Coordinates of N, CA and C in Angstrom, one line a residue:
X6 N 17.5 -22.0 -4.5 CA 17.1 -23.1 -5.4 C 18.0 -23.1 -6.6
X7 N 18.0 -24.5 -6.6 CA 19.1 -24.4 -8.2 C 18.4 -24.0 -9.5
X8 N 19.0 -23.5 -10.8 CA 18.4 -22.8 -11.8 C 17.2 -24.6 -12.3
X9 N 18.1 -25.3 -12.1 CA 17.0 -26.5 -12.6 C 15.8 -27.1 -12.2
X10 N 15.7 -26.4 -11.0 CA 14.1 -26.2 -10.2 C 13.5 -25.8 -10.6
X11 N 13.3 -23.8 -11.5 CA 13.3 -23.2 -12.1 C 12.3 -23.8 -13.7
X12 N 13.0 -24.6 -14.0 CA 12.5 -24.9 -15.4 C 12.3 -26.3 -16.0
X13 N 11.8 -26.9 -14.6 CA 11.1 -27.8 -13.9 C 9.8 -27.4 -13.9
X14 N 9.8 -26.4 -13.0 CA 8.3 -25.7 -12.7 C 7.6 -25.3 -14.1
X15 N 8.9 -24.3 -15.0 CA 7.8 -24.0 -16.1 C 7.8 -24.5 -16.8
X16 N 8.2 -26.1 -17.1 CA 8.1 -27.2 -17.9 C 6.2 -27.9 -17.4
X17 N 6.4 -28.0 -15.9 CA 5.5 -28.3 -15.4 C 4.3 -27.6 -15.9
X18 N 4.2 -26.1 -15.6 CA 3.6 -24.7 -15.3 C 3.0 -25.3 -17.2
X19 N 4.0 -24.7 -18.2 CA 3.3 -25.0 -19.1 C 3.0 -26.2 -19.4
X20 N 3.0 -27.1 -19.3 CA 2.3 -28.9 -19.8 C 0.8 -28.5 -20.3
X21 N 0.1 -27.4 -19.6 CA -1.3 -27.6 -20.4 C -1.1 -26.9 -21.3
X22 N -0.3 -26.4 -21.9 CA -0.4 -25.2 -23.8 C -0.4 -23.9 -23.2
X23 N -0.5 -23.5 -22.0 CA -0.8 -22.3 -21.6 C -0.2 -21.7 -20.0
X24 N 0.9 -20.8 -20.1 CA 1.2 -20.0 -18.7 C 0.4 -18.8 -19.0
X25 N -0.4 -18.4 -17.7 CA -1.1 -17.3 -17.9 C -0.4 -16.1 -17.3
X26 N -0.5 -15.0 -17.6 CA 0.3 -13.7 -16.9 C 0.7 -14.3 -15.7
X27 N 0.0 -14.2 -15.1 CA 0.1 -14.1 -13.5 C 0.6 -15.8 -12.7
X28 N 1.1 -16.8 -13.5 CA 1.9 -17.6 -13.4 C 3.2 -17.5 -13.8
X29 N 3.4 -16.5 -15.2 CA 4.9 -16.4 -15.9 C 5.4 -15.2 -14.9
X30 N 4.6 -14.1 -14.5 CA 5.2 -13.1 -13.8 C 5.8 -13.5 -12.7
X31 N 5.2 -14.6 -11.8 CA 5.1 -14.9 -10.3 C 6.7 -16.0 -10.4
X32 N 7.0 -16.7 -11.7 CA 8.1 -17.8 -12.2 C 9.2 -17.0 -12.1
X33 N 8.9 -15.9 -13.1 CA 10.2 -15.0 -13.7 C 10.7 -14.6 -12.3
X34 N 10.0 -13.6 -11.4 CA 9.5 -12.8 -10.2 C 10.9 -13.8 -9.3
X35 N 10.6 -15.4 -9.0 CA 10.9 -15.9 -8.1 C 12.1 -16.6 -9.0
X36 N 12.7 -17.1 -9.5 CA 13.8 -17.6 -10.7 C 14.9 -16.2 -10.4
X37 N 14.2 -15.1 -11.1 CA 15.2 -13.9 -10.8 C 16.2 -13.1 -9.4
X38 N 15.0 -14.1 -8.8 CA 15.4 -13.7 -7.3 C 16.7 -14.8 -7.1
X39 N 16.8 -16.1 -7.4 CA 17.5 -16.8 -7.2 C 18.9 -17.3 -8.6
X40 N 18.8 -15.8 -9.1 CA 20.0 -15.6 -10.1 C 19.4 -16.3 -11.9
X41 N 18.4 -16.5 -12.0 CA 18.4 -17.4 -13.1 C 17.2 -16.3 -13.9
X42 N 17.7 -16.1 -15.2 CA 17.0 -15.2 -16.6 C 15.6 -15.8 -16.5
X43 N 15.2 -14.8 -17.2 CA 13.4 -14.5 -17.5 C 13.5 -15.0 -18.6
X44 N 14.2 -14.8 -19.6 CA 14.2 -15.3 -21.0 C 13.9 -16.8 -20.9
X45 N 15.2 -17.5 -20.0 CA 15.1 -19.0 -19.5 C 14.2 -19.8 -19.4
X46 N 13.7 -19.1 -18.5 CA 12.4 -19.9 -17.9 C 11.0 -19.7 -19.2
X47 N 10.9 -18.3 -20.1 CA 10.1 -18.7 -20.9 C 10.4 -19.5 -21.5
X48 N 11.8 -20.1 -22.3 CA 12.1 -20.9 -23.0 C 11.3 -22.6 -22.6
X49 N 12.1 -22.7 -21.4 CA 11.4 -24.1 -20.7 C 10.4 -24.1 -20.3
X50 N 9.2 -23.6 -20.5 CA 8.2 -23.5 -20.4 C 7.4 -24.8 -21.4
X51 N 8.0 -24.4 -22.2 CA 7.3 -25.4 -23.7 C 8.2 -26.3 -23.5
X52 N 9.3 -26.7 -23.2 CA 10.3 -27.7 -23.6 C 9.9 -29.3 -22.7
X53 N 9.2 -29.5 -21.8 CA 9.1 -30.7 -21.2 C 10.4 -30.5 -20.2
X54 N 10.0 -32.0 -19.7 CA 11.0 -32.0 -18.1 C 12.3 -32.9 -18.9
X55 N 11.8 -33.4 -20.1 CA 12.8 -34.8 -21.0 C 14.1 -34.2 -21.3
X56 N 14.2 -33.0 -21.3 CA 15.5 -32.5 -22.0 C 16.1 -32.0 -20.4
X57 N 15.6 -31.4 -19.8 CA 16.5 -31.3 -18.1 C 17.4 -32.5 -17.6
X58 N 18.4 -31.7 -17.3 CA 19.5 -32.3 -16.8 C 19.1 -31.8 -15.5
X59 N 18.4 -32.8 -14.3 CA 18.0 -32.8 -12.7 C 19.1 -33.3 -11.9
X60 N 20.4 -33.5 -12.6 CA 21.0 -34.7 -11.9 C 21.7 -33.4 -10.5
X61 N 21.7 -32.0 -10.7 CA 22.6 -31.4 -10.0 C 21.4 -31.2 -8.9
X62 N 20.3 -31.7 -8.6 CA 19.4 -31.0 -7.5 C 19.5 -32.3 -6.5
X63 N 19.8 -31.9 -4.9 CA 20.8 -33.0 -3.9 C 19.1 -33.5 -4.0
X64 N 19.4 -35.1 -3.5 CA 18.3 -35.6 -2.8 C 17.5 -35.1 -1.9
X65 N 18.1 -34.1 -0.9 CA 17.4 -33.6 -0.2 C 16.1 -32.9 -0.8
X66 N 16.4 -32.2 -1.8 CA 15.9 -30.8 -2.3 C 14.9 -31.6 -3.7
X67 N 15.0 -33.1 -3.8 CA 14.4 -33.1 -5.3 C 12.4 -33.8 -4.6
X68 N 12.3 -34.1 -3.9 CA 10.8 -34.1 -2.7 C 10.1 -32.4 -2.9
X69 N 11.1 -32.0 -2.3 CA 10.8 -30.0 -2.3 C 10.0 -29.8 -4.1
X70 N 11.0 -30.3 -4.9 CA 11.0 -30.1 -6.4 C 9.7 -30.2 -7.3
X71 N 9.7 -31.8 -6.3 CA 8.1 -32.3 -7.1 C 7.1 -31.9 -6.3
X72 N 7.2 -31.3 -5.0 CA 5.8 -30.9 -4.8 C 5.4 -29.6 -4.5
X73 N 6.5 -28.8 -5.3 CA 6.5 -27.1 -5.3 C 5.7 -27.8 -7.1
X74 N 6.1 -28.4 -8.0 CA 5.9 -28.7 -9.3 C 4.4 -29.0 -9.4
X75 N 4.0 -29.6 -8.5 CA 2.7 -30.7 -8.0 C 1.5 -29.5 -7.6
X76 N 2.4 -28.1 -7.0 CA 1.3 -27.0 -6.8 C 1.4 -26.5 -7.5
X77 N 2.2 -26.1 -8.4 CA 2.2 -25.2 -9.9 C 1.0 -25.6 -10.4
X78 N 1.2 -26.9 -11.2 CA -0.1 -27.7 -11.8 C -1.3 -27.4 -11.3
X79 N -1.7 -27.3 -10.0 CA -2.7 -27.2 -9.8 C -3.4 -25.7 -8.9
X80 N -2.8 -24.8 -9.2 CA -2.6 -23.7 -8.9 C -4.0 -22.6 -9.3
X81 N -3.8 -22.8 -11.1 CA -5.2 -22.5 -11.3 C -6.5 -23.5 -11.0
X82 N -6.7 -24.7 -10.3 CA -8.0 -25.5 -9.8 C -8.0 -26.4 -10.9
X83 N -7.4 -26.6 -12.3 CA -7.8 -27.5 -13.2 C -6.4 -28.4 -13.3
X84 N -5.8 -29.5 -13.0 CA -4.7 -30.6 -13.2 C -5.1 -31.2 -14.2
X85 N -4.8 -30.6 -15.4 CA -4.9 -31.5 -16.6 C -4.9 -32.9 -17.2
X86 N -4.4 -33.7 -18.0 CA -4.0 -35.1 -18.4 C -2.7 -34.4 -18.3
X87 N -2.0 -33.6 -19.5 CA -1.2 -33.4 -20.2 C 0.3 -32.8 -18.5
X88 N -0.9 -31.8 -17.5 CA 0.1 -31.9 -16.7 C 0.6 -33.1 -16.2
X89 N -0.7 -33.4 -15.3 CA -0.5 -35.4 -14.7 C 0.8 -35.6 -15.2
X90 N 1.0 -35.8 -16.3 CA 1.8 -36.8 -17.4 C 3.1 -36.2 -17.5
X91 N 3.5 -34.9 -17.0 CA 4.5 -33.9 -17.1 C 5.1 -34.1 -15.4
X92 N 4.2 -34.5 -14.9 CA 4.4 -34.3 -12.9 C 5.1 -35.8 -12.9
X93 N 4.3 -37.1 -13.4 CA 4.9 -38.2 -13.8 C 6.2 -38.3 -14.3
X94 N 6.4 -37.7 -15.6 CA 8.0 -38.0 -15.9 C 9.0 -36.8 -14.8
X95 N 8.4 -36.4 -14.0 CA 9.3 -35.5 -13.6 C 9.6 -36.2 -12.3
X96 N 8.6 -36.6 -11.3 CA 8.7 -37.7 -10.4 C 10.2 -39.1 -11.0
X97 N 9.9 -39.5 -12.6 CA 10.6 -40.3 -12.4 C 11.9 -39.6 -13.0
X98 N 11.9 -38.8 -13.4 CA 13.5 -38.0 -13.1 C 13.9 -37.7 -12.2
X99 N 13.3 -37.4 -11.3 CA 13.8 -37.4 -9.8 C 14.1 -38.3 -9.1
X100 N 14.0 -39.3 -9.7 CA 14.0 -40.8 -9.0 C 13.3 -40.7 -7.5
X101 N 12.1 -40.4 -7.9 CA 11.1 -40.7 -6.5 C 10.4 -41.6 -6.7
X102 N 9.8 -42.5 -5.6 CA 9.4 -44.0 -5.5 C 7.2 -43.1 -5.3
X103 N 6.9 -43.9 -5.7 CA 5.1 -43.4 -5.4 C 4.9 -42.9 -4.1
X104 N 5.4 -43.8 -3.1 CA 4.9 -42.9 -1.9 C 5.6 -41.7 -1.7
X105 N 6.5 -41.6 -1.5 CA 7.1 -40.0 -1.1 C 6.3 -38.9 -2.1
X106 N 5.9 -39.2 -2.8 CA 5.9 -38.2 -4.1 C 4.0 -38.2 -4.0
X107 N 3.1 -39.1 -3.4 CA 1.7 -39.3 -2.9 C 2.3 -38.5 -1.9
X108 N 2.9 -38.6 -0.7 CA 3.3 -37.7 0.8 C 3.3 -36.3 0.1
X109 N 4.2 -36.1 -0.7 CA 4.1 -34.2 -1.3 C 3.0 -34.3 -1.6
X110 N 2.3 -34.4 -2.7 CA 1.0 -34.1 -2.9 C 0.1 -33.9 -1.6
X111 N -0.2 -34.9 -1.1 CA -0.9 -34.3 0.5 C -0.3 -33.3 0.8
X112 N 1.2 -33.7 1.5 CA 1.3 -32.0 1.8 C 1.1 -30.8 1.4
X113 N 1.0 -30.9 0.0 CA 0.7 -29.7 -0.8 C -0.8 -29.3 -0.5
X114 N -1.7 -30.3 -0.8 CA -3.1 -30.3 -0.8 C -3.3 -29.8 0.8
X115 N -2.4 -30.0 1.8 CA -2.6 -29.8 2.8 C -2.7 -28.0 3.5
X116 N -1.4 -27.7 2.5 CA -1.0 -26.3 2.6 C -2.0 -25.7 1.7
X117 N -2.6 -25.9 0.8 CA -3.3 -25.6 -0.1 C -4.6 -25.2 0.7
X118 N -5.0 -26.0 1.9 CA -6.3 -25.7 2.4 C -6.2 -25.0 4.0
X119 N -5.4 -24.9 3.7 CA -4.8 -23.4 5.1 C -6.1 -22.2 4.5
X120 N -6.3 -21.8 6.3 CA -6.9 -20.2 5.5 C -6.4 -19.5 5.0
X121 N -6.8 -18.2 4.4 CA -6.5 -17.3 3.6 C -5.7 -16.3 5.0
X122 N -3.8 -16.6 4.4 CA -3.1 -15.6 5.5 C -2.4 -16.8 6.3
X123 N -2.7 -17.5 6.5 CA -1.7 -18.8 6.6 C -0.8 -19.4 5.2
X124 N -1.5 -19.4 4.1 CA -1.1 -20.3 3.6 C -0.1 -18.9 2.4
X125 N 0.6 -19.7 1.7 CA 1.5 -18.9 0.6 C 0.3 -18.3 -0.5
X126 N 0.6 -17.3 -0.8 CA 0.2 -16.6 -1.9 C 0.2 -17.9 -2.7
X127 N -0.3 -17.4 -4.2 CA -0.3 -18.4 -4.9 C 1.0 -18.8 -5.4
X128 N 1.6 -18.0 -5.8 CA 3.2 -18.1 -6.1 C 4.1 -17.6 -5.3
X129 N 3.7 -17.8 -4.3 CA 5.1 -17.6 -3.7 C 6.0 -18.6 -2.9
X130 N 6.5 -19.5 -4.2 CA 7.5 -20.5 -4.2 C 8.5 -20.5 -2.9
X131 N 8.9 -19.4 -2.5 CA 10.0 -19.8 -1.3 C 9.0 -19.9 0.5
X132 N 7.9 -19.3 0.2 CA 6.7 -19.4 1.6 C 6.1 -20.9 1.3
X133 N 6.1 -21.3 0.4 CA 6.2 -22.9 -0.2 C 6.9 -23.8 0.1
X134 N 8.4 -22.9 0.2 CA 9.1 -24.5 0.4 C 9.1 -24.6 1.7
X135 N 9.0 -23.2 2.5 CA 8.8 -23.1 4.1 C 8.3 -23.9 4.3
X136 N 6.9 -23.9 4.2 CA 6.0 -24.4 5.2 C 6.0 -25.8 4.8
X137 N 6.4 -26.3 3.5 CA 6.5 -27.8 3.0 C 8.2 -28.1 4.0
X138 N 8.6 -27.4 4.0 CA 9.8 -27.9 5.3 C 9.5 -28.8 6.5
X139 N 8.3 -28.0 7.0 CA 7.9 -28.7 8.2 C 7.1 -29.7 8.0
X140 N 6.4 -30.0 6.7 CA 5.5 -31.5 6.4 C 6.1 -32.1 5.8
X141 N 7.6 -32.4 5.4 CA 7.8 -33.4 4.8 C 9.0 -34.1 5.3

């Protein structure tokens, strides 16, 4: 995953005022794995999706983007206004049209209601993109 996926997510991740331990560990955790600083991603955390430059993430990969972003947000059970509204401009940075971007969401919600041992840990972003491989 490119570094701009990365801080996407914790643009997303933070939208409500708050990454909690075990969101920022699980970010850094999976970012670091794929070459990109801890420092980083705390930074873009607070910063919104408005200052990212998305343009380097292929079309293929920017569907993956918003609905790995789409389970961030709702990861702890509560999808705020403030995220909604952060998943929105990020959708339209990505130049995704409503339905594809409704299709992730299902998928997500879909993977989301796997039993416990099917489905990804809560953060585990790359058993994420897996299994959203085969639903989308």
């Amino acid at each position: 995953m490119k570094h701009d996926v990365f801080f996407a997510l914790a643009a997303v991740a933070g939208a409500d005022g708050t990454i909690d331990e075990a969101e920022r560990v699980a970010l850094e955790r999976a970012a670091e794995s794929h070459g990109v600083e801890a420092a980083a991603i705390a930074a873009a955390a607070h910063g919104g999706v408005d200052g990212l430059d998305l343009s380097a993430i292929e079309a293929s990969e920017r569907l993956f983007v918003y609905a790995m972003a789409y389970w961030m947000s709702r990861i702890d059970g509560d999808l705020t206004e403030d995220e909604d509204a952060v998943l929105a401009r990020l959708g339209q940075k990505l130049a995704l049209a409503d339905e594809p971007r409704m299709n992730a969401e299902a998928a997500v919600d879909e993977v989301a209601a796997l039993p416990a041992g099917s489905r990804p840990d809560r953060f585990d972003l790359d058993r994420l993109h897996a299994l959203l491989a085969e639903r989308l």
